[in-house]
Tab-separated table of C-alpha atoms in Angstrom:
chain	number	residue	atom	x	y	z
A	1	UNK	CA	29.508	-16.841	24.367
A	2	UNK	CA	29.098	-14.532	21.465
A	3	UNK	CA	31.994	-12.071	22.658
A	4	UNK	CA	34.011	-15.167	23.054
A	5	UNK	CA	33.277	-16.239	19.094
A	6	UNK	CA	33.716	-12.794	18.394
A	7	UNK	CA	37.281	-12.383	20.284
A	8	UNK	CA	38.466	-15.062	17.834
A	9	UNK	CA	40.974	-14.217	15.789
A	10	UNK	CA	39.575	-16.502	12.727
A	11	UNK	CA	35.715	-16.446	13.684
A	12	UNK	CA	36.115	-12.459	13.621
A	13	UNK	CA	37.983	-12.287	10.017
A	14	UNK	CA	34.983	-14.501	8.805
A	15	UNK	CA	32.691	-12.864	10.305
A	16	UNK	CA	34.227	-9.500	9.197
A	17	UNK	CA	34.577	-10.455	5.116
A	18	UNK	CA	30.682	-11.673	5.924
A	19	UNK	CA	29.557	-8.022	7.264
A	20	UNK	CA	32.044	-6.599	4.051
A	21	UNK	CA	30.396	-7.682	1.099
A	22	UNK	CA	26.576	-6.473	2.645
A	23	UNK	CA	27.957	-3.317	1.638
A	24	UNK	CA	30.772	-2.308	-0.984
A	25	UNK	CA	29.987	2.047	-0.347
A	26	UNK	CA	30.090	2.205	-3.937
A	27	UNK	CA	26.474	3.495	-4.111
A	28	UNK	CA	25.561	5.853	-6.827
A	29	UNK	CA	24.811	10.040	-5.418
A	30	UNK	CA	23.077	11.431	-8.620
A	31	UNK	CA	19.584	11.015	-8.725
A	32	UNK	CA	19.138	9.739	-11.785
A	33	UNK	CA	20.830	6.840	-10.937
A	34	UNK	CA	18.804	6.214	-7.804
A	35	UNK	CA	15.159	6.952	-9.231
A	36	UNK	CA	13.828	4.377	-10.897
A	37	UNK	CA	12.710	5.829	-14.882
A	38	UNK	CA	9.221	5.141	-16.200
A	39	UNK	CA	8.318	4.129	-19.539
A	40	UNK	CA	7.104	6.662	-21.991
A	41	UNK	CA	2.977	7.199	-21.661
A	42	UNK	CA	1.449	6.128	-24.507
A	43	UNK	CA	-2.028	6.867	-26.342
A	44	UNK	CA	-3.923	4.243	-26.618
A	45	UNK	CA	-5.791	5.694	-29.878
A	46	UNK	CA	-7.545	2.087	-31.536
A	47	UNK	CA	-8.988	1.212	-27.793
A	48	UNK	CA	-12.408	0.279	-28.547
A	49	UNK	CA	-14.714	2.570	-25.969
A	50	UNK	CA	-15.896	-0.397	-24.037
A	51	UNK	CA	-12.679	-1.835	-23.270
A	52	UNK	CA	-11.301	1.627	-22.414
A	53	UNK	CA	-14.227	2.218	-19.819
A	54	UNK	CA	-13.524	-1.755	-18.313
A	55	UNK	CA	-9.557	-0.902	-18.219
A	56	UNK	CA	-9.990	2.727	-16.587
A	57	UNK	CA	-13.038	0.403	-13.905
A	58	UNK	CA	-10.152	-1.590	-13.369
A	59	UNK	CA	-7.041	0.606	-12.635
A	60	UNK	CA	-8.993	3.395	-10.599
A	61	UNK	CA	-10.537	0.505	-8.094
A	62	UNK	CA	-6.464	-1.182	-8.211
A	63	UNK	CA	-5.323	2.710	-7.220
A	64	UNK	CA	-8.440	3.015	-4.715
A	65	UNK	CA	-7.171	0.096	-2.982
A	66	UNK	CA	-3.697	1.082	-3.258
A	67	UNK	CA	-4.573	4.235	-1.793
A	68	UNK	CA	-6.555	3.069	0.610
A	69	UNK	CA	-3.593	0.298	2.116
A	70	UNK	CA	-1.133	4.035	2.064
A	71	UNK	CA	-3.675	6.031	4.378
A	72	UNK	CA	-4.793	3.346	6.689
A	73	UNK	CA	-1.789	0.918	6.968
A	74	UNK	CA	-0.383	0.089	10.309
A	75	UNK	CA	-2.528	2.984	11.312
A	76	UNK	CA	-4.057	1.231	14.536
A	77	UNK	CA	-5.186	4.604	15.594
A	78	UNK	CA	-7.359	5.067	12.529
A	79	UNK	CA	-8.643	1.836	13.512
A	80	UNK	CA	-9.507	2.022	16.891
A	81	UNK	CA	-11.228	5.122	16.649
A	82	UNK	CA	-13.323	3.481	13.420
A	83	UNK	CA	-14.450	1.020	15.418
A	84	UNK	CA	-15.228	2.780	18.519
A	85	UNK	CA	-12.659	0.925	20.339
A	86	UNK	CA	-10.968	4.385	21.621
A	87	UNK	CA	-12.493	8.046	21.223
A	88	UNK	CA	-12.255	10.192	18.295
A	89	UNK	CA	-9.562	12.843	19.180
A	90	UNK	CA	-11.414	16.135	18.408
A	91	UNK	CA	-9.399	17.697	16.007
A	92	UNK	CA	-10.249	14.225	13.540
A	93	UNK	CA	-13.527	13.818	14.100
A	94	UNK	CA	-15.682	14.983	10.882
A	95	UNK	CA	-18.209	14.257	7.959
A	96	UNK	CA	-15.374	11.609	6.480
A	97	UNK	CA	-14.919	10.087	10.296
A	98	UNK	CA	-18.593	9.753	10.830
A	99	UNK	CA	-18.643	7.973	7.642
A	100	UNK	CA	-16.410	5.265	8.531
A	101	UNK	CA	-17.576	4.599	11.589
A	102	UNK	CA	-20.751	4.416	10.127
A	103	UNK	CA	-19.683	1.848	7.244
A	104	UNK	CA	-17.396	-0.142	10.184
A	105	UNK	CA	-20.745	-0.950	11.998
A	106	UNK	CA	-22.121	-3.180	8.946
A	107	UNK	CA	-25.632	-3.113	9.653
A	108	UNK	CA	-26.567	-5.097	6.903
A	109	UNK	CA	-24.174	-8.040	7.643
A	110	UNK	CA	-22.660	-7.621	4.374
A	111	UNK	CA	-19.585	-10.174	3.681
A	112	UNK	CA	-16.889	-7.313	2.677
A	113	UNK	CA	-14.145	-9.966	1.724
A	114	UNK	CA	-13.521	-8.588	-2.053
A	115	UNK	CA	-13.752	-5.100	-3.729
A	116	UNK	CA	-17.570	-4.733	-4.259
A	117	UNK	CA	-19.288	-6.063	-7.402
A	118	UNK	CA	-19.107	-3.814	-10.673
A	119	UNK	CA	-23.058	-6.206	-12.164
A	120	UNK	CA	-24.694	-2.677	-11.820
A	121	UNK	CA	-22.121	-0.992	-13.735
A	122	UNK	CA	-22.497	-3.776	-16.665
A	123	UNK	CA	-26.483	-3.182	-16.764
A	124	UNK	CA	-26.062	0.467	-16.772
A	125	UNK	CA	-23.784	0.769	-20.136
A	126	UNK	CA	-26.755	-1.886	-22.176
């Protein structure tokens, strides 16, 4: 049924101007054009230190995270092997290994739903 739609002389013209504007082939070769630029760093010089210290909390545990959805991913390896659902190939297993495996277990029945609580950090810097 689809070749027949297809064999059409007006279904294929539509479907051909349809499949010719998803791409024109006018995309730009230099690089410049295809990486995106950033915006100038600035100094932030009149940051009071307290705000500075909650804004740098903030962005390292956004980039942790960030970092951490990069490694693991749609790593179902990583995963299994956490968990203890498959074996640890050799050449991973390790201090850093251990230590997941370790943490996946949960002994303490923690509820790990959000990014850990920063109280401690808040009573430390009174």
């Amino acid at each position: 049924m689809l070749l027949h739609a297809a064999r059409s002389p007006l279904r294929s013209a539509a479907l051909g101007s349809v499949l010719s504007r998803s791409y024109r082939g006018d995309a730009p070769e230099a690089p410049e054009m295809i990486e995106i630029p950033l915006p100038p760093w600035e100094e932030r010089r009149d940051e009071p230190l307290d705000v500075k210290k909650k804004r740098l909390l903030y962005e390292s545990r956004k980039r942790g995270m960030l970092e951490n959805c990069i490694l693991l991913s749609n790593d179902w390896d990583i995963y299994y092997w956490v968990t203890g659902a498959k074996p640890t190939p050799d050449v991973y297993e390790g201090e850093v290994m251990e230590l997941l495996k370790e943490f996946s277990k949960n002994k303490e029945m923690e509820q790990r739903l959000d990014a850990p609580s920063l109280e401690y950090l808040d009573k430390s810097s009174q």
